[in-house]
Short mmCIF file of C-alpha atoms in Angstrom, two decimals:
data_model
loop_
_atom_site.label_atom_id
_atom_site.label_comp_id
_atom_site.label_asym_id
_atom_site.label_seq_id
_atom_site.Cartn_x
_atom_site.Cartn_y
_atom_site.Cartn_z
CA UNK A 110 2.92 0.98 -43.53
CA UNK A 111 2.75 -1.87 -40.44
CA UNK A 112 6.23 -1.57 -38.87
CA UNK A 113 7.94 -5.03 -38.07
CA UNK A 114 10.11 -6.26 -35.11
CA UNK A 115 11.87 -9.16 -34.68
CA UNK A 116 12.90 -9.45 -31.03
CA UNK A 117 13.63 -12.60 -28.57
CA UNK A 118 11.55 -11.53 -25.96
CA UNK A 119 8.54 -9.45 -26.05
CA UNK A 120 7.26 -7.93 -22.58
CA UNK A 121 3.54 -6.65 -22.25
CA UNK A 122 3.34 -4.15 -19.22
CA UNK A 123 5.13 -0.88 -18.40
CA UNK A 124 5.03 -0.60 -15.02
CA UNK A 125 8.40 -1.30 -12.57
CA UNK A 126 8.50 -4.58 -13.23
CA UNK A 127 8.11 -4.91 -17.04
CA UNK A 128 10.47 -1.96 -17.11
CA UNK A 129 13.09 -3.50 -15.03
CA UNK A 130 12.67 -6.87 -17.06
CA UNK A 131 13.30 -4.88 -19.97
CA UNK A 132 16.12 -3.22 -18.84
CA UNK A 133 17.80 -6.40 -17.03
CA UNK A 134 17.32 -8.20 -20.70
CA UNK A 135 18.39 -5.84 -22.67
CA UNK A 136 21.70 -5.29 -20.79
CA UNK A 137 22.35 -9.11 -21.40
CA UNK A 138 22.00 -8.28 -24.92
CA UNK A 139 18.79 -9.96 -25.58
CA UNK A 140 16.72 -7.96 -28.12
CA UNK A 141 13.53 -6.46 -26.38
CA UNK A 142 10.47 -5.09 -27.16
CA UNK A 143 8.32 -3.66 -24.47
CA UNK A 144 4.72 -2.86 -25.20
CA UNK A 145 2.23 -0.77 -22.90
CA UNK A 146 -1.27 0.06 -23.30
CA UNK A 147 -1.00 3.54 -21.42
CA UNK A 148 1.72 6.00 -20.38
CA UNK A 149 4.69 4.18 -18.42
CA UNK A 150 3.58 3.90 -14.72
CA UNK A 151 0.28 5.20 -15.04
CA UNK A 152 -1.48 2.74 -13.12
CA UNK A 153 -0.01 1.01 -9.63
CA UNK A 154 3.55 2.11 -10.20
CA UNK A 155 2.82 5.56 -9.55
CA UNK A 156 0.45 5.14 -7.05
CA UNK A 157 2.79 4.03 -4.16
CA UNK A 158 3.71 4.99 -0.88
CA UNK A 159 7.05 6.30 -2.65
CA UNK A 160 9.07 4.15 -0.11
CA UNK A 161 12.14 1.67 -0.97
CA UNK A 162 11.70 -0.55 2.38
CA UNK A 163 11.66 -4.05 4.26
CA UNK A 164 8.42 -3.52 5.40
CA UNK A 165 8.40 -3.68 8.74
CA UNK A 166 4.64 -4.55 9.56
CA UNK A 167 5.15 -7.50 7.47
CA UNK A 168 7.66 -9.33 10.70
CA UNK A 169 4.38 -9.39 12.58
CA UNK A 170 2.81 -11.93 9.76
CA UNK A 171 6.02 -14.05 10.06
CA UNK A 172 7.28 -13.01 6.53
CA UNK A 173 11.00 -13.28 7.32
CA UNK A 174 12.32 -14.07 4.20
CA UNK A 175 10.35 -11.44 2.36
CA UNK A 176 11.66 -8.82 4.75
CA UNK A 177 15.00 -9.72 4.34
CA UNK A 178 15.12 -9.90 0.46
CA UNK A 179 13.67 -6.33 0.63
CA UNK A 180 16.17 -4.77 2.88
CA UNK A 181 18.85 -6.22 0.97
CA UNK A 182 17.58 -4.34 -2.13
CA UNK A 183 16.27 -1.41 -0.30
CA UNK A 184 20.16 -0.67 0.08
CA UNK A 185 21.18 -1.93 -3.52
CA UNK A 186 18.47 0.75 -5.14
CA UNK A 187 19.80 3.20 -2.46
CA UNK A 188 22.82 3.09 -4.40
CA UNK A 189 21.94 2.75 -8.01
CA UNK A 190 19.84 6.29 -8.15
CA UNK A 191 20.64 8.48 -5.55
CA UNK A 192 19.05 11.34 -7.38
CA UNK A 193 15.39 10.13 -7.03
CA UNK A 194 15.60 8.13 -3.47
CA UNK A 195 17.26 9.20 -0.51
CA UNK A 196 17.12 7.86 2.83
CA UNK A 197 14.23 8.47 5.48
CA UNK A 198 14.42 8.25 9.06
CA UNK A 199 10.72 7.06 10.53
CA UNK A 200 9.32 8.21 13.88
CA UNK A 201 6.51 5.58 15.32
CA UNK A 202 4.93 7.22 18.60
CA UNK A 203 3.91 4.53 20.70
CA UNK A 204 0.14 4.20 20.86
CA UNK A 205 -0.59 2.56 23.93
CA UNK A 206 -3.65 0.80 22.76
CA UNK A 207 -1.95 -0.80 19.73
CA UNK A 208 0.98 -2.90 19.54
CA UNK A 209 2.68 -3.29 22.99
CA UNK A 210 6.20 -1.42 23.03
CA UNK A 211 8.22 -4.63 23.78
CA UNK A 212 6.71 -6.30 20.47
CA UNK A 213 8.01 -2.76 18.64
CA UNK A 214 11.44 -3.12 20.40
CA UNK A 215 12.00 -6.85 19.02
CA UNK A 216 10.79 -6.09 15.81
CA UNK A 217 13.41 -3.09 15.10
CA UNK A 218 15.84 -5.08 16.77
CA UNK A 219 15.24 -7.94 13.93
CA UNK A 220 14.47 -5.32 11.50
CA UNK A 221 18.02 -3.37 12.15
CA UNK A 222 19.84 -7.40 11.88
CA UNK A 223 17.82 -9.17 9.04
CA UNK A 224 20.38 -7.66 6.54
CA UNK A 225 23.27 -5.74 6.27
CA UNK A 226 23.30 -1.99 6.74
CA UNK A 227 26.14 -0.18 4.90
CA UNK A 228 24.96 3.55 5.92
CA UNK A 229 21.42 3.35 7.12
CA UNK A 230 21.47 4.28 10.83
CA UNK A 231 19.78 1.63 13.24
CA UNK A 232 16.65 2.37 15.21
CA UNK A 233 16.22 3.44 18.68
CA UNK A 234 13.74 4.90 21.39
CA UNK A 235 12.89 8.34 21.45
CA UNK A 236 11.73 10.70 24.09
CA UNK A 237 8.96 12.87 21.79
CA UNK A 238 8.77 15.07 24.93
CA UNK A 239 12.14 16.84 23.52
CA UNK A 240 12.65 15.30 20.34
CA UNK A 241 11.33 17.70 17.18
CA UNK A 242 9.39 14.93 15.68
CA UNK A 243 7.19 15.44 19.19
CA UNK A 244 6.06 18.72 18.95
CA UNK A 245 3.22 18.21 15.64
CA UNK A 246 1.96 15.23 18.00
CA UNK A 247 -1.10 14.98 20.47
CA UNK A 248 0.35 15.44 24.15
CA UNK A 249 -0.40 12.01 25.01
CA UNK A 250 2.28 10.60 22.74
CA UNK A 251 5.45 11.04 25.14
CA UNK A 252 7.42 8.12 23.79
CA UNK A 253 8.29 6.68 20.07
CA UNK A 254 10.65 4.82 18.13
CA UNK A 255 12.97 6.05 15.13
CA UNK A 256 14.15 3.67 12.37
CA UNK A 257 15.30 4.17 8.97
CA UNK A 258 13.71 3.23 5.46
CA UNK A 259 13.94 4.81 1.88
CA UNK A 260 11.92 7.23 -0.04
CA UNK A 261 11.89 6.91 -3.93
CA UNK A 262 9.90 9.08 -7.00
CA UNK A 263 8.28 5.66 -8.17
CA UNK A 264 7.06 6.82 -11.75
CA UNK A 265 10.63 8.03 -12.46
CA UNK A 266 11.98 4.63 -10.86
CA UNK A 267 9.93 2.79 -14.02
CA UNK A 268 10.79 5.91 -16.56
CA UNK A 269 14.73 5.32 -15.89
CA UNK A 270 14.18 1.67 -15.82
CA UNK A 271 13.02 2.11 -19.57
CA UNK A 272 15.48 4.52 -20.24
CA UNK A 273 18.26 2.49 -19.60
CA UNK A 274 16.63 -0.76 -21.33
CA UNK A 275 16.26 1.83 -24.74
CA UNK A 276 19.95 2.92 -24.48
CA UNK A 277 20.81 -0.83 -23.99
CA UNK A 278 18.98 -1.71 -27.50
CA UNK A 279 15.18 -1.91 -25.93
CA UNK A 280 12.51 -0.70 -28.03
CA UNK A 281 10.19 0.94 -25.70
CA UNK A 282 6.42 1.25 -27.25
CA UNK A 283 4.05 3.43 -24.95
CA UNK A 284 0.42 3.60 -26.02
CA UNK A 285 0.46 0.01 -27.68
CA UNK A 286 -2.08 -2.18 -26.80
CA UNK A 287 -1.15 -5.81 -26.98
CA UNK A 288 -3.94 -8.18 -29.10
CA UNK A 289 -4.36 -11.58 -29.58
CA UNK A 290 -1.31 -13.58 -29.75
CA UNK A 291 -0.80 -16.67 -31.85
CA UNK A 292 1.80 -18.87 -30.30
CA UNK A 293 3.73 -21.20 -32.25
CA UNK A 294 6.28 -24.01 -31.12
CA UNK A 295 9.02 -21.68 -31.54
CA UNK A 296 7.73 -18.32 -30.97
CA UNK A 297 5.28 -15.68 -30.69
CA UNK A 298 3.26 -13.22 -33.06
CA UNK A 299 1.25 -10.66 -32.47
CA UNK A 300 0.24 -6.76 -33.63
CA UNK A 301 0.57 -3.98 -30.99
CA UNK A 302 -2.43 -1.46 -31.79
CA UNK A 303 -2.94 2.30 -30.28
CA UNK A 304 -3.13 6.14 -31.90
CA UNK A 305 -3.29 4.85 -35.34
CA UNK A 306 -0.72 3.07 -35.77
CA UNK A 307 -0.11 -0.68 -35.92
CA UNK A 308 3.24 -2.85 -35.20
CA UNK A 309 3.59 -6.41 -35.87
CA UNK A 310 6.11 -7.93 -33.18
CA UNK A 311 7.32 -11.50 -34.06
CA UNK A 312 8.99 -12.60 -30.50
CA UNK A 313 10.84 -15.82 -29.23
CA UNK A 314 9.44 -15.65 -25.42
CA UNK A 315 6.51 -13.67 -24.22
CA UNK A 316 6.82 -12.05 -20.38
CA UNK A 317 3.40 -10.86 -19.33
CA UNK A 318 4.16 -8.23 -16.72
CA UNK A 319 0.79 -6.74 -17.08
CA UNK A 320 0.28 -5.59 -13.37
CA UNK A 321 -3.68 -5.97 -12.76
CA UNK A 322 -4.25 -6.93 -15.77
CA UNK A 323 -1.80 -9.96 -15.83
CA UNK A 324 -4.57 -12.78 -14.91
CA UNK A 325 -7.10 -11.59 -17.43
CA UNK A 326 -4.48 -10.64 -19.83
CA UNK A 327 -2.99 -14.60 -19.79
CA UNK A 328 -6.43 -15.83 -20.26
CA UNK A 329 -7.55 -13.45 -22.90
CA UNK A 330 -4.73 -12.83 -25.12
CA UNK A 331 -3.47 -16.35 -24.82
CA UNK A 332 -5.90 -18.35 -24.26
CA UNK A 333 -4.24 -19.76 -21.32
CA UNK A 334 -5.86 -20.34 -17.82
CA UNK A 335 -4.28 -18.05 -15.35
CA UNK A 336 -2.31 -20.16 -13.39
CA UNK A 337 -2.55 -18.25 -9.93
CA UNK A 338 -5.05 -15.86 -8.84
CA UNK A 339 -4.60 -12.61 -8.12
CA UNK A 340 -5.88 -10.30 -4.91
CA UNK A 341 -6.50 -7.21 -6.08
CA UNK A 342 -5.65 -4.18 -3.20
CA UNK A 343 -6.72 -0.96 -3.69
CA UNK A 344 -4.16 1.75 -1.80
CA UNK A 345 -5.19 5.48 -1.97
CA UNK A 346 -3.22 8.42 -0.19
CA UNK A 347 -4.14 12.14 0.43
CA UNK A 348 -2.07 14.82 0.04
CA UNK A 349 -2.98 17.89 2.25
CA UNK A 350 -0.97 21.14 3.29
CA UNK A 351 2.20 20.52 5.62
CA UNK A 352 1.62 19.20 8.85
CA UNK A 353 5.02 19.52 10.44
CA UNK A 354 8.34 20.72 9.10
CA UNK A 355 11.18 18.55 10.39
CA UNK A 356 12.30 16.35 7.83
CA UNK A 357 11.37 12.73 9.41
CA UNK A 358 8.36 10.53 8.22
CA UNK A 359 5.70 9.28 10.74
CA UNK A 360 4.43 5.93 10.79
CA UNK A 361 0.92 5.25 12.82
CA UNK A 362 -0.49 2.38 14.02
CA UNK A 363 -4.52 2.23 13.70
CA UNK A 364 -6.44 -0.35 16.22
CA UNK A 365 -7.97 -2.28 12.95
CA UNK A 366 -4.09 -3.30 12.51
CA UNK A 367 -3.73 -1.53 9.91
CA UNK A 368 -0.26 0.82 9.18
CA UNK A 369 -0.54 4.63 7.95
CA UNK A 370 2.43 6.65 7.28
CA UNK A 371 2.57 10.55 7.02
CA UNK A 372 5.26 11.84 5.14
CA UNK A 373 7.00 15.32 4.14
CA UNK A 374 5.99 15.65 0.23
CA UNK A 375 7.27 17.87 -2.30
CA UNK A 376 8.35 20.68 0.35
CA UNK A 377 5.02 22.20 1.35
CA UNK A 378 2.71 18.93 1.19
CA UNK A 379 2.43 15.96 3.31
CA UNK A 380 1.52 12.72 1.93
CA UNK A 381 -0.94 10.56 4.36
CA UNK A 382 -1.42 7.03 3.19
CA UNK A 383 -2.41 4.09 2.45
CA UNK A 384 -5.60 1.94 2.97
CA UNK A 385 -5.63 -1.17 2.08
CA UNK A 386 -8.69 -2.56 0.60
CA UNK A 387 -10.13 -5.28 -1.54
CA UNK A 388 -10.82 -3.77 -5.18
CA UNK A 389 -13.25 -5.69 -7.72
CA UNK A 390 -14.12 -2.62 -9.69
CA UNK A 391 -12.71 -1.35 -13.01
CA UNK A 392 -8.89 -1.55 -13.35
CA UNK A 393 -8.70 1.72 -15.96
CA UNK A 394 -10.72 3.76 -13.65
CA UNK A 395 -9.40 3.32 -10.21
CA UNK A 396 -10.18 6.08 -7.52
CA UNK A 397 -10.06 7.22 -3.55
CA UNK A 398 -13.43 6.69 -2.09
CA UNK A 399 -14.87 9.20 0.23
CA UNK A 400 -14.80 6.49 2.87
CA UNK A 401 -11.21 5.91 2.52
CA UNK A 402 -10.67 9.65 2.81
CA UNK A 403 -12.60 10.21 5.98
CA UNK A 404 -10.60 7.08 7.30
CA UNK A 405 -7.09 8.64 6.61
CA UNK A 406 -8.22 12.16 7.89
CA UNK A 407 -9.33 10.22 10.98
CA UNK A 408 -6.42 8.28 11.65
CA UNK A 409 -4.45 11.42 11.08
CA UNK A 410 -6.14 13.09 13.60
CA UNK A 411 -5.61 10.31 16.40
CA UNK A 412 -1.77 11.75 16.14
CA UNK A 413 -1.38 15.36 15.11
CA UNK A 414 -2.39 18.35 16.83
CA UNK A 415 -3.58 20.00 13.69
CA UNK A 416 -6.63 18.07 12.74
CA UNK A 417 -7.56 17.25 8.89
CA UNK A 418 -10.88 16.74 7.15
CA UNK A 419 -11.62 15.80 3.67
CA UNK A 420 -11.84 19.44 2.59
CA UNK A 421 -7.94 19.69 3.78
CA UNK A 422 -7.38 17.32 0.67
CA UNK A 423 -5.15 18.80 -1.69
CA UNK A 424 -4.43 15.99 -4.05
CA UNK A 425 -5.32 12.25 -3.44
CA UNK A 426 -4.19 9.29 -5.90
CA UNK A 427 -5.11 5.29 -5.65
CA UNK A 428 -3.61 2.32 -7.41
CA UNK A 429 -4.51 -1.48 -7.38
CA UNK A 430 -1.62 -3.58 -6.36
CA UNK A 431 -1.97 -7.38 -7.47
CA UNK A 432 -1.21 -9.38 -4.94
CA UNK A 433 -0.34 -13.28 -4.99
CA UNK A 434 -3.64 -14.85 -3.72
CA UNK A 435 -3.08 -16.55 -0.44
CA UNK A 436 -4.85 -17.05 3.02
CA UNK A 437 -4.51 -13.87 4.65
CA UNK A 438 -7.98 -12.80 6.18
CA UNK A 439 -7.04 -9.03 5.61
CA UNK A 440 -6.03 -7.21 2.87
CA UNK A 441 -3.13 -5.61 5.16
CA UNK A 442 -2.05 -9.42 5.59
CA UNK A 443 -1.76 -10.19 1.93
CA UNK A 444 1.52 -11.21 0.95
CA UNK A 445 3.90 -8.60 -1.18
CA UNK A 446 6.13 -11.27 -2.59
CA UNK A 447 6.02 -12.18 -5.96
CA UNK A 448 5.62 -15.61 -8.09
CA UNK A 449 7.15 -16.19 -11.75
CA UNK A 450 5.16 -19.13 -13.45
CA UNK A 451 6.95 -20.15 -16.40
CA UNK A 452 4.87 -21.95 -19.40
CA UNK A 453 6.94 -24.10 -21.81
CA UNK A 454 3.94 -25.49 -23.80
CA UNK A 455 5.31 -24.14 -26.76
CA UNK A 456 6.92 -20.95 -27.24
CA UNK A 457 8.52 -19.85 -24.04
CA UNK A 458 6.01 -17.62 -21.83
CA UNK A 459 6.72 -16.21 -18.42
CA UNK A 460 3.62 -14.59 -16.17
CA UNK A 461 4.79 -12.25 -13.38
CA UNK A 462 2.10 -12.02 -10.39
CA UNK A 463 2.69 -9.62 -7.27
CA UNK A 464 5.94 -8.09 -6.30
CA UNK A 465 6.52 -4.40 -4.94
CA UNK A 466 9.08 -1.82 -6.27
CA UNK A 467 11.14 -2.76 -3.45
CA UNK A 468 11.96 -5.85 -4.80
CA UNK A 469 11.62 -5.30 -8.54
CA UNK A 470 14.88 -5.45 -9.54
CA UNK A 471 15.58 -8.99 -8.01
CA UNK A 472 11.81 -9.90 -9.23
CA UNK A 473 13.33 -8.72 -13.28
CA UNK A 474 16.62 -10.96 -12.35
CA UNK A 475 15.16 -14.05 -11.49
CA UNK A 476 12.63 -13.46 -14.65
CA UNK A 477 15.71 -12.99 -17.10
CA UNK A 478 17.28 -15.43 -15.55
CA UNK A 479 14.41 -18.38 -16.75
CA UNK A 480 14.32 -16.26 -20.12
CA UNK A 481 17.94 -16.30 -20.80
CA UNK A 482 17.86 -19.85 -19.83
CA UNK A 483 14.72 -20.95 -22.10
CA UNK A 484 16.26 -19.18 -25.24
CA UNK A 485 19.47 -21.11 -24.58
CA UNK A 486 21.16 -17.10 -24.36
CA UNK A 487 24.28 -17.61 -21.49
CA UNK A 488 25.03 -14.21 -19.75
CA UNK A 489 25.37 -13.38 -16.25
CA UNK A 490 23.15 -11.01 -14.28
CA UNK A 491 24.68 -7.38 -13.62
CA UNK A 492 22.26 -5.02 -12.60
CA UNK A 493 23.29 -5.02 -8.84
CA UNK A 494 26.48 -3.37 -9.56
CA UNK A 495 24.87 -0.97 -12.28
CA UNK A 496 23.68 2.67 -11.43
CA UNK A 497 20.17 3.59 -13.05
CA UNK A 498 20.31 7.12 -15.86
CA UNK A 499 21.76 9.76 -13.52
CA UNK A 500 22.84 7.91 -10.73
CA UNK A 501 26.55 7.58 -10.99
CA UNK A 502 27.00 10.76 -9.00
CA UNK A 503 30.72 9.30 -8.36
CA UNK A 504 31.25 7.14 -10.93
CA UNK A 505 29.87 4.25 -13.04
CA UNK A 506 29.15 1.87 -10.28
CA UNK A 507 26.90 2.39 -7.11
CA UNK A 508 28.83 4.37 -4.04
CA UNK A 509 27.20 4.94 -0.96
CA UNK A 510 29.17 7.90 -0.50
CA UNK A 511 26.32 8.97 -3.56
CA UNK A 512 23.65 8.52 -1.01
CA UNK A 513 25.19 10.02 1.85
CA UNK A 514 26.65 13.18 0.04
CA UNK A 515 23.82 13.68 -2.55
CA UNK A 516 23.02 17.60 -0.86
CA UNK A 517 26.62 18.50 -1.74
CA UNK A 518 26.88 16.95 -5.17
CA UNK A 519 23.36 19.38 -5.83
CA UNK A 520 24.99 21.93 -4.24
CA UNK A 521 27.75 22.01 -6.77
CA UNK A 522 25.67 22.13 -9.70
CA UNK A 523 25.13 25.83 -8.80
CA UNK A 524 28.45 26.74 -9.55
CA UNK A 525 28.28 25.12 -12.75
CA UNK A 526 24.77 26.23 -14.29
CA UNK A 527 24.94 29.80 -12.11
CA UNK A 528 22.56 31.17 -14.81
CA UNK A 529 19.70 28.74 -13.41
CA UNK A 530 17.41 30.11 -11.00
CA UNK A 531 18.55 27.74 -7.49
CA UNK A 532 14.89 26.34 -7.40
CA UNK A 533 15.65 24.79 -11.08
CA UNK A 534 18.71 23.67 -10.22
CA UNK A 535 17.65 21.78 -7.29
CA UNK A 536 14.79 20.20 -9.05
CA UNK A 537 16.48 19.23 -11.87
CA UNK A 538 19.40 17.65 -9.55
CA UNK A 539 16.74 15.37 -7.92
CA UNK A 540 14.88 14.44 -11.30
CA UNK A 541 17.64 13.88 -13.66
CA UNK A 542 20.69 13.37 -11.60
CA UNK A 543 23.90 13.54 -13.81
CA UNK A 544 21.57 13.45 -17.08
CA UNK A 545 21.23 17.15 -15.99
CA UNK A 546 23.97 17.82 -18.56
CA UNK A 547 21.95 16.08 -21.54
CA UNK A 548 18.76 18.57 -20.44
CA UNK A 549 21.23 21.39 -20.47
CA UNK A 550 23.39 21.04 -23.30
CA UNK A 551 24.04 23.86 -25.11
CA UNK A 552 22.59 26.00 -23.07
CA UNK A 553 24.16 28.97 -21.08
CA UNK A 554 21.40 31.52 -20.16
CA UNK A 555 18.10 31.35 -19.21
CA UNK A 556 16.86 32.39 -22.41
CA UNK A 557 18.19 29.05 -24.22
CA UNK A 558 15.75 27.39 -22.52
CA UNK A 559 12.99 28.31 -24.65
CA UNK A 560 9.67 29.74 -23.83
CA UNK A 561 8.46 29.19 -19.98
CA UNK A 562 5.20 27.50 -21.03
CA UNK A 563 4.08 26.92 -17.11
CA UNK A 564 5.61 28.54 -13.95
CA UNK A 565 8.80 26.84 -13.33
CA UNK A 566 8.32 24.53 -16.57
CA UNK A 567 10.61 25.59 -19.59
CA UNK A 568 10.46 24.46 -23.41
CA UNK A 569 13.76 22.60 -22.95
CA UNK A 570 12.50 20.33 -20.28
CA UNK A 571 9.23 19.57 -22.11
CA UNK A 572 11.49 18.66 -25.68
CA UNK A 573 13.87 16.37 -23.24
CA UNK A 574 10.91 14.30 -21.80
CA UNK A 575 9.13 14.15 -24.98
CA UNK A 576 12.50 13.06 -27.03
CA UNK A 577 13.97 10.65 -24.28
CA UNK A 578 11.03 9.74 -21.61
CA UNK A 579 7.83 9.12 -23.85
CA UNK A 580 5.75 12.25 -22.24
CA UNK A 581 3.15 12.79 -24.33
CA UNK A 582 0.90 14.60 -22.36
CA UNK A 583 0.03 17.24 -19.55
CA UNK A 584 -0.37 14.23 -17.39
CA UNK A 585 2.54 12.48 -17.95
CA UNK A 586 4.72 15.76 -17.42
CA UNK A 587 2.96 17.62 -14.38
CA UNK A 588 2.23 14.10 -12.42
CA UNK A 589 4.62 11.51 -13.41
CA UNK A 590 7.94 12.95 -15.00
CA UNK A 591 7.42 15.56 -12.39
CA UNK A 592 4.82 16.67 -9.97
CA UNK A 593 4.62 19.92 -10.62
CA UNK A 594 1.02 19.72 -10.92
CA UNK A 595 0.49 20.22 -7.27
CA UNK A 596 2.51 23.80 -7.22
CA UNK A 597 -0.21 25.02 -10.43
CA UNK A 598 -2.72 26.53 -10.60
CA UNK A 599 -6.20 25.22 -11.86
CA UNK A 600 -6.03 25.31 -15.73
CA UNK A 601 -2.59 24.84 -15.85
CA UNK A 602 -2.93 21.48 -17.47
CA UNK A 603 -5.13 22.17 -20.46
CA UNK A 604 -3.00 25.05 -20.86
CA UNK A 605 0.14 22.41 -21.55
CA UNK A 606 -2.17 19.92 -23.58
CA UNK A 607 -2.64 22.94 -26.07
CA UNK A 608 1.33 23.35 -26.05
CA UNK A 609 2.08 20.07 -26.84
CA UNK A 610 -0.27 19.87 -29.64
CA UNK A 611 1.01 22.78 -31.42
CA UNK A 612 4.34 22.11 -30.92
CA UNK A 613 3.68 18.05 -32.25
CA UNK A 614 1.81 20.00 -35.03
CA UNK A 615 4.33 22.19 -35.98
CA UNK A 616 7.14 19.10 -35.86
CA UNK A 617 4.55 17.30 -38.45
CA UNK A 618 4.37 20.26 -41.09
#
């Protein structure tokens, strides 16, 4: 039997842009269907540097408008989901062979003042000979700078946008590939296929948010020539055992002009990245190269006392960012801004090119402004003053107190759930925020959580992720909904997939 949906807007692509557009549109009472050929955030949107930032390095490319827009959004996003985002202080050791100190001071002065800061502290100089951040560094780095940006669980940001969209009426269809579309003057018709099911969708408007596949989808699925070329840039990261104990991150300059971050990650690890290299390979098989791994190790070794080699890498990931093509000579200098390309030659079509996680909410707002106008649907923008699911720690609207006092709120959960191990309370607080109440509903002792399928992963959480967050496999759960894969023994993924298969088989009976 073929399911059928009639909607105002069909969104193709379940990355951050597609999910954010679905959320905004559903909140304006548009009927929304979002389809994604794989899992939510399976590709580019879970392969970022995990940062909500203005893009300090873009200042030297004179991208002042982009940086200002991102800095404004940085504070809006941090307020909206303080459980999956948090302020992060960055240390920049001064490398005498790279950018001069006066240029860095000028850039940080501008970075602090391009947009209003409500709660993030400003930048200042550092004496690395006495500051704790200097201890892990080689002795020649004696001076540096400190500034503020934000950290985000990128994959969960996508899922929470999709969850909010769903709870406002949107239909979210993962593992559903959009085939050929038929365009009429007043609508689009297509059949979505995947995992043995067929879903027919009739939509008044189509939004192409397919990320790296956007130009290909526009041409192949709609027979419409792509209006703007994409520059595909691969960014890769490595995870190694923890290189420092303090809570700050580092930003390192490389003589080739590129910037690499080293950040605390999942308690026991350090995340190092990213690379910026042009990519022309298969989009479904993106992986870090041996050259990139060596590059990141060598750059880290220019700064840290503890040297690392490719043998120290515990995990790596890579993603392809679809950047709007410009005249930049290098991948690092290519613009991270976005472009919306409307097409009214028949039923409305909007293609999304470029963008970054930090500006995804603003991109979605502008996209839905256009969609609503094209459909004659009057509805005001709303997401700037709304929390994402789980983010309403101190009320329904974003509150800087929630950002600054998250640890206190989290600690109080230990009193509310004294029967849960503290490590689980802390992890649930970060992952689910106030939705911990949904996860733990009607549970008052550890036995109520069901089987401990893997260390720290109980049946109750798996059920929650499958029922509410579209998880279907061990990769969905261990690497995107959580990062438990880093902490578990080899073979854990196969055990979890076996358990999920048995669970689904039992439910089908």
